[in-house]
Amino acid sequence: MKKESLRQTIRQGFSGLFHICAQELKAVFKDQGVLIFFLLVPLAYPLVYAFIYTNEVVREVPVAVIDHSNTALSREFIRSIDASADVHIQSHCADLEEGKTLLKETKVYGLVYIPESFSKDIASGKQTTVSVYCDMSGMLYYKALVLASTNASLTLNKQIQIKRLGNTTERQDEVSTAPIEYEDISLFNPQDGFASFLLPAVLMLIIQQTLLLGVGLSAGTARENNRFRDLVPISRQYQGTIRIVGGKALAYFLVYAIVTAYILCLVPKMFSLVQIAQPSTLLAFAVPYVLACIFFAMTCSIFIHHRESCMMIYVFTSVPLLFISGISWPGAAVPAFWKGFSYLFPSTFGINGFVRINNMGATLPEVLFEYKALWIQTLVYFFTTCLVYRRQIILSRQHALERLRMCKLRKLASKASHEL
């Protein structure tokens, strides 16, 4: 008898779990707002970001030149800068004031100032100076101009040294001017692209933020449709905490298994981004990340009492979470308080782990810290979700009992009035 009752309990538990899962899936696909956050935003946002950064790097930055030397050597230096892929010499100005005007009007993003003594100083063996002014509101403009001007000066310096040495062979001149030859190799981001650097972090953050918004919107809808503003309805299937939490989480996981595969696998492939992850490693890492995000979102949904609240609470957190993750801003430079605060969010470990797996080819043991942290977050947020929903079940029962009590009192009052 005990075995039969245990089997019946287990059967009822699984039946309730799958019923709740089916109901939640129906609610997701019937609610346009939730559907937008669960499907449209995860499908469209990665494409928008990827299209914006398709060019990866900034090329042909418009620059103005103020050449007060106006000699063959200064013109050669200018041609060397213009020949680079990063900079385009758009204007030649008479003085700095004219160049500043062009900067203010954003017709150019940088100035190269060559003094009158440029060629004279070099000819007399003195050191000369070329000044570079750049619009620092765009760091990529600064990078392009500084790299182009630095490479041009290094090339010109080498040519000047070779002329002064006057060795017999070209090879001797090369060895004399550059005894140690260096080679610049960009690891894990060979094209030095902005999309390859930033997009993997954004993709992982999209998964967390859309889950927060979608689950929050669903919770707000459930409360608005309930007479007592309860999150959990009174029903025979909605009796156990585990089955409610498990059923809802299973519904979200089924949706986001497809969404995550699209975001992490298909989007980088569509835009030819760096993608050297081992499929088994990526799958093993993505599972705890999605689960941690789901239970984190379900725990946070307790604060949502209206549909609109989730957008006001969660949307603004995206940019701060990206910064404190340690990707867009170096993790070593993040203050200790904010670094500790970032450990509350699955995105911190998810972003760092995914970048190392996808862009650097790391294996699971090499991201073991992030992998363990995500499983710990999954367990912790599963426990907090159970506490939250247990509390909601108790409140729903109390409200149901109050409603029954009120109904009985009304019946007694109406009966007494009839007897009188």
mmCIF file with all atom_site columns, N, CA, C and O in Angstrom, residues 379-407:
data_model
loop_
_atom_site.group_PDB
_atom_site.id
_atom_site.type_symbol
_atom_site.label_atom_id
_atom_site.label_alt_id
_atom_site.label_comp_id
_atom_site.label_asym_id
_atom_site.label_entity_id
_atom_site.label_seq_id
_atom_site.pdbx_PDB_ins_code
_atom_site.Cartn_x
_atom_site.Cartn_y
_atom_site.Cartn_z
_atom_site.occupancy
_atom_site.B_iso_or_equiv
_atom_site.pdbx_formal_charge
_atom_site.auth_seq_id
_atom_site.auth_comp_id
_atom_site.auth_asym_id
_atom_site.auth_atom_id
_atom_site.pdbx_PDB_model_num
ATOM 1   N N  . LEU A 1 379 ? 21.791  26.365 -7.931 1.00 0.00 ? 379 LEU A N  1
ATOM 2   C CA . LEU A 1 379 ? 21.254  25.761 -6.703 1.00 0.00 ? 379 LEU A CA 1
ATOM 3   C C  . LEU A 1 379 ? 20.729  26.821 -5.742 1.00 0.00 ? 379 LEU A C  1
ATOM 4   O O  . LEU A 1 379 ? 19.643  26.671 -5.163 1.00 0.00 ? 379 LEU A O  1
ATOM 5   N N  . VAL A 1 380 ? 21.477  27.903 -5.580 1.00 0.00 ? 380 VAL A N  1
ATOM 6   C CA . VAL A 1 380 ? 21.064  28.958 -4.648 1.00 0.00 ? 380 VAL A CA 1
ATOM 7   C C  . VAL A 1 380 ? 19.772  29.612 -5.121 1.00 0.00 ? 380 VAL A C  1
ATOM 8   O O  . VAL A 1 380 ? 18.823  29.791 -4.341 1.00 0.00 ? 380 VAL A O  1
ATOM 9   N N  . TYR A 1 381 ? 19.708  29.970 -6.408 1.00 0.00 ? 381 TYR A N  1
ATOM 10  C CA . TYR A 1 381 ? 18.507  30.634 -6.911 1.00 0.00 ? 381 TYR A CA 1
ATOM 11  C C  . TYR A 1 381 ? 17.327  29.671 -7.038 1.00 0.00 ? 381 TYR A C  1
ATOM 12  O O  . TYR A 1 381 ? 16.171  30.105 -6.973 1.00 0.00 ? 381 TYR A O  1
ATOM 13  N N  . PHE A 1 382 ? 17.597  28.378 -7.209 1.00 0.00 ? 382 PHE A N  1
ATOM 14  C CA . PHE A 1 382 ? 16.507  27.397 -7.158 1.00 0.00 ? 382 PHE A CA 1
ATOM 15  C C  . PHE A 1 382 ? 15.900  27.365 -5.752 1.00 0.00 ? 382 PHE A C  1
ATOM 16  O O  . PHE A 1 382 ? 14.672  27.346 -5.589 1.00 0.00 ? 382 PHE A O  1
ATOM 17  N N  . PHE A 1 383 ? 16.765  27.403 -4.751 1.00 0.00 ? 383 PHE A N  1
ATOM 18  C CA . PHE A 1 383 ? 16.299  27.404 -3.359 1.00 0.00 ? 383 PHE A CA 1
ATOM 19  C C  . PHE A 1 383 ? 15.514  28.678 -3.053 1.00 0.00 ? 383 PHE A C  1
ATOM 20  O O  . PHE A 1 383 ? 14.434  28.625 -2.446 1.00 0.00 ? 383 PHE A O  1
ATOM 21  N N  . THR A 1 384 ? 16.028  29.842 -3.478 1.00 0.00 ? 384 THR A N  1
ATOM 22  C CA . THR A 1 384 ? 15.310  31.103 -3.224 1.00 0.00 ? 384 THR A CA 1
ATOM 23  C C  . THR A 1 384 ? 13.987  31.150 -3.988 1.00 0.00 ? 384 THR A C  1
ATOM 24  O O  . THR A 1 384 ? 13.001  31.686 -3.474 1.00 0.00 ? 384 THR A O  1
ATOM 25  N N  . THR A 1 385 ? 13.967  30.581 -5.196 1.00 0.00 ? 385 THR A N  1
ATOM 26  C CA . THR A 1 385 ? 12.712  30.522 -5.961 1.00 0.00 ? 385 THR A CA 1
ATOM 27  C C  . THR A 1 385 ? 11.680  29.665 -5.235 1.00 0.00 ? 385 THR A C  1
ATOM 28  O O  . THR A 1 385 ? 10.492  30.027 -5.180 1.00 0.00 ? 385 THR A O  1
ATOM 29  N N  . CYS A 1 386 ? 12.134  28.535 -4.690 1.00 0.00 ? 386 CYS A N  1
ATOM 30  C CA . CYS A 1 386 ? 11.223  27.667 -3.921 1.00 0.00 ? 386 CYS A CA 1
ATOM 31  C C  . CYS A 1 386 ? 10.667  28.406 -2.705 1.00 0.00 ? 386 CYS A C  1
ATOM 32  O O  . CYS A 1 386 ? 9.476   28.294 -2.388 1.00 0.00 ? 386 CYS A O  1
ATOM 33  N N  . LEU A 1 387 ? 11.515  29.170 -2.024 1.00 0.00 ? 387 LEU A N  1
ATOM 34  C CA . LEU A 1 387 ? 11.056  29.945 -0.862 1.00 0.00 ? 387 LEU A CA 1
ATOM 35  C C  . LEU A 1 387 ? 10.020  30.986 -1.290 1.00 0.00 ? 387 LEU A C  1
ATOM 36  O O  . LEU A 1 387 ? 8.993   31.162 -0.623 1.00 0.00 ? 387 LEU A O  1
ATOM 37  N N  . VAL A 1 388 ? 10.306  31.649 -2.400 1.00 0.00 ? 388 VAL A N  1
ATOM 38  C CA . VAL A 1 388 ? 9.392   32.676 -2.894 1.00 0.00 ? 388 VAL A CA 1
ATOM 39  C C  . VAL A 1 388 ? 8.035   32.074 -3.250 1.00 0.00 ? 388 VAL A C  1
ATOM 40  O O  . VAL A 1 388 ? 6.976   32.592 -2.845 1.00 0.00 ? 388 VAL A O  1
ATOM 41  N N  . TYR A 1 389 ? 8.051   30.975 -3.974 1.00 0.00 ? 389 TYR A N  1
ATOM 42  C CA . TYR A 1 389 ? 6.788   30.365 -4.400 1.00 0.00 ? 389 TYR A CA 1
ATOM 43  C C  . TYR A 1 389 ? 6.071   29.665 -3.248 1.00 0.00 ? 389 TYR A C  1
ATOM 44  O O  . TYR A 1 389 ? 4.836   29.592 -3.243 1.00 0.00 ? 389 TYR A O  1
ATOM 45  N N  . ARG A 1 390 ? 6.820   29.160 -2.289 1.00 0.00 ? 390 ARG A N  1
ATOM 46  C CA . ARG A 1 390 ? 6.186   28.585 -1.099 1.00 0.00 ? 390 ARG A CA 1
ATOM 47  C C  . ARG A 1 390 ? 5.404   29.657 -0.353 1.00 0.00 ? 390 ARG A C  1
ATOM 48  O O  . ARG A 1 390 ? 4.267   29.437 0.094  1.00 0.00 ? 390 ARG A O  1
ATOM 49  N N  . ARG A 1 391 ? 6.017   30.820 -0.229 1.00 0.00 ? 391 ARG A N  1
ATOM 50  C CA . ARG A 1 391 ? 5.350   31.948 0.412  1.00 0.00 ? 391 ARG A CA 1
ATOM 51  C C  . ARG A 1 391 ? 4.097   32.349 -0.367 1.00 0.00 ? 391 ARG A C  1
ATOM 52  O O  . ARG A 1 391 ? 3.047   32.636 0.224  1.00 0.00 ? 391 ARG A O  1
ATOM 53  N N  . GLN A 1 392 ? 4.184   32.334 -1.693 1.00 0.00 ? 392 GLN A N  1
ATOM 54  C CA . GLN A 1 392 ? 3.038   32.700 -2.521 1.00 0.00 ? 392 GLN A CA 1
ATOM 55  C C  . GLN A 1 392 ? 1.910   31.678 -2.418 1.00 0.00 ? 392 GLN A C  1
ATOM 56  O O  . GLN A 1 392 ? 0.725   32.034 -2.431 1.00 0.00 ? 392 GLN A O  1
ATOM 57  N N  . ILE A 1 393 ? 2.256   30.392 -2.293 1.00 0.00 ? 393 ILE A N  1
ATOM 58  C CA . ILE A 1 393 ? 1.237   29.341 -2.107 1.00 0.00 ? 393 ILE A CA 1
ATOM 59  C C  . ILE A 1 393 ? 0.497   29.552 -0.801 1.00 0.00 ? 393 ILE A C  1
ATOM 60  O O  . ILE A 1 393 ? -0.743  29.453 -0.735 1.00 0.00 ? 393 ILE A O  1
ATOM 61  N N  . ILE A 1 394 ? 1.243   29.860 0.262  1.00 0.00 ? 394 ILE A N  1
ATOM 62  C CA . ILE A 1 394 ? 0.625   30.097 1.581  1.00 0.00 ? 394 ILE A CA 1
ATOM 63  C C  . ILE A 1 394 ? -0.310  31.295 1.518  1.00 0.00 ? 394 ILE A C  1
ATOM 64  O O  . ILE A 1 394 ? -1.433  31.263 2.031  1.00 0.00 ? 394 ILE A O  1
ATOM 65  N N  . LEU A 1 395 ? 0.137   32.383 0.868  1.00 0.00 ? 395 LEU A N  1
ATOM 66  C CA . LEU A 1 395 ? -0.709  33.573 0.731  1.00 0.00 ? 395 LEU A CA 1
ATOM 67  C C  . LEU A 1 395 ? -1.973  33.268 -0.078 1.00 0.00 ? 395 LEU A C  1
ATOM 68  O O  . LEU A 1 395 ? -3.065  33.737 0.260  1.00 0.00 ? 395 LEU A O  1
ATOM 69  N N  . SER A 1 396 ? -1.821  32.494 -1.149 1.00 0.00 ? 396 SER A N  1
ATOM 70  C CA . SER A 1 396 ? -2.986  32.139 -1.970 1.00 0.00 ? 396 SER A CA 1
ATOM 71  C C  . SER A 1 396 ? -4.002  31.345 -1.162 1.00 0.00 ? 396 SER A C  1
ATOM 72  O O  . SER A 1 396 ? -5.217  31.575 -1.268 1.00 0.00 ? 396 SER A O  1
ATOM 73  N N  . ARG A 1 397 ? -3.523  30.414 -0.338 1.00 0.00 ? 397 ARG A N  1
ATOM 74  C CA . ARG A 1 397 ? -4.428  29.622 0.503  1.00 0.00 ? 397 ARG A CA 1
ATOM 75  C C  . ARG A 1 397 ? -5.121  30.501 1.537  1.00 0.00 ? 397 ARG A C  1
ATOM 76  O O  . ARG A 1 397 ? -6.327  30.332 1.801  1.00 0.00 ? 397 ARG A O  1
ATOM 77  N N  . GLN A 1 398 ? -4.371  31.410 2.129  1.00 0.00 ? 398 GLN A N  1
ATOM 78  C CA . GLN A 1 398 ? -4.971  32.315 3.118  1.00 0.00 ? 398 GLN A CA 1
ATOM 79  C C  . GLN A 1 398 ? -6.065  33.167 2.478  1.00 0.00 ? 398 GLN A C  1
ATOM 80  O O  . GLN A 1 398 ? -7.146  33.331 3.054  1.00 0.00 ? 398 GLN A O  1
ATOM 81  N N  . HIS A 1 399 ? -5.794  33.662 1.290  1.00 0.00 ? 399 HIS A N  1
ATOM 82  C CA . HIS A 1 399 ? -6.793  34.477 0.598  1.00 0.00 ? 399 HIS A CA 1
ATOM 83  C C  . HIS A 1 399 ? -8.010  33.645 0.196  1.00 0.00 ? 399 HIS A C  1
ATOM 84  O O  . HIS A 1 399 ? -9.149  34.134 0.247  1.00 0.00 ? 399 HIS A O  1
ATOM 85  N N  . ALA A 1 400 ? -7.777  32.389 -0.184 1.00 0.00 ? 400 ALA A N  1
ATOM 86  C CA . ALA A 1 400 ? -8.897  31.506 -0.534 1.00 0.00 ? 400 ALA A CA 1
ATOM 87  C C  . ALA A 1 400 ? -9.761  31.214 0.686  1.00 0.00 ? 400 ALA A C  1
ATOM 88  O O  . ALA A 1 400 ? -11.008 31.217 0.610  1.00 0.00 ? 400 ALA A O  1
ATOM 89  N N  . LEU A 1 401 ? -9.103  30.968 1.833  1.00 0.00 ? 401 LEU A N  1
ATOM 90  C CA . LEU A 1 401 ? -9.851  30.716 3.069  1.00 0.00 ? 401 LEU A CA 1
ATOM 91  C C  . LEU A 1 401 ? -10.636 31.953 3.495  1.00 0.00 ? 401 LEU A C  1
ATOM 92  O O  . LEU A 1 401 ? -11.776 31.851 3.957  1.00 0.00 ? 401 LEU A O  1
ATOM 93  N N  . GLU A 1 402 ? -10.034 33.120 3.345  1.00 0.00 ? 402 GLU A N  1
ATOM 94  C CA . GLU A 1 402 ? -10.741 34.363 3.676  1.00 0.00 ? 402 GLU A CA 1
ATOM 95  C C  . GLU A 1 402 ? -11.963 34.553 2.787  1.00 0.00 ? 402 GLU A C  1
ATOM 96  O O  . GLU A 1 402 ? -13.028 34.978 3.247  1.00 0.00 ? 402 GLU A O  1
ATOM 97  N N  . ARG A 1 403 ? -11.795 34.199 1.500  1.00 0.00 ? 403 ARG A N  1
ATOM 98  C CA . ARG A 1 403 ? -12.909 34.324 0.578  1.00 0.00 ? 403 ARG A CA 1
ATOM 99  C C  . ARG A 1 403 ? -14.047 33.369 0.959  1.00 0.00 ? 403 ARG A C  1
ATOM 100 O O  . ARG A 1 403 ? -15.221 33.737 0.931  1.00 0.00 ? 403 ARG A O  1
ATOM 101 N N  . LEU A 1 404 ? -13.691 32.120 1.336  1.00 0.00 ? 404 LEU A N  1
ATOM 102 C CA . LEU A 1 404 ? -14.710 31.157 1.778  1.00 0.00 ? 404 LEU A CA 1
ATOM 103 C C  . LEU A 1 404 ? -15.402 31.633 3.043  1.00 0.00 ? 404 LEU A C  1
ATOM 104 O O  . LEU A 1 404 ? -16.626 31.502 3.195  1.00 0.00 ? 404 LEU A O  1
ATOM 105 N N  . ARG A 1 405 ? -14.618 32.195 3.954  1.00 0.00 ? 405 ARG A N  1
ATOM 106 C CA . ARG A 1 405 ? -15.179 32.688 5.211  1.00 0.00 ? 405 ARG A CA 1
ATOM 107 C C  . ARG A 1 405 ? -16.156 33.829 4.943  1.00 0.00 ? 405 ARG A C  1
ATOM 108 O O  . ARG A 1 405 ? -17.240 33.893 5.545  1.00 0.00 ? 405 ARG A O  1
ATOM 109 N N  . MET A 1 406 ? -15.779 34.704 4.042  1.00 0.00 ? 406 MET A N  1
ATOM 110 C CA . MET A 1 406 ? -16.659 35.816 3.696  1.00 0.00 ? 406 MET A CA 1
ATOM 111 C C  . MET A 1 406 ? -17.950 35.332 3.029  1.00 0.00 ? 406 MET A C  1
ATOM 112 O O  . MET A 1 406 ? -19.033 35.859 3.289  1.00 0.00 ? 406 MET A O  1
ATOM 113 N N  . CYS A 1 407 ? -17.799 34.304 2.188  1.00 0.00 ? 407 CYS A N  1
ATOM 114 C CA . CYS A 1 407 ? -18.988 33.744 1.534  1.00 0.00 ? 407 CYS A CA 1
ATOM 115 C C  . CYS A 1 407 ? -19.945 33.140 2.561  1.00 0.00 ? 407 CYS A C  1
ATOM 116 O O  . CYS A 1 407 ? -21.173 33.312 2.482  1.00 0.00 ? 407 CYS A O  1
#
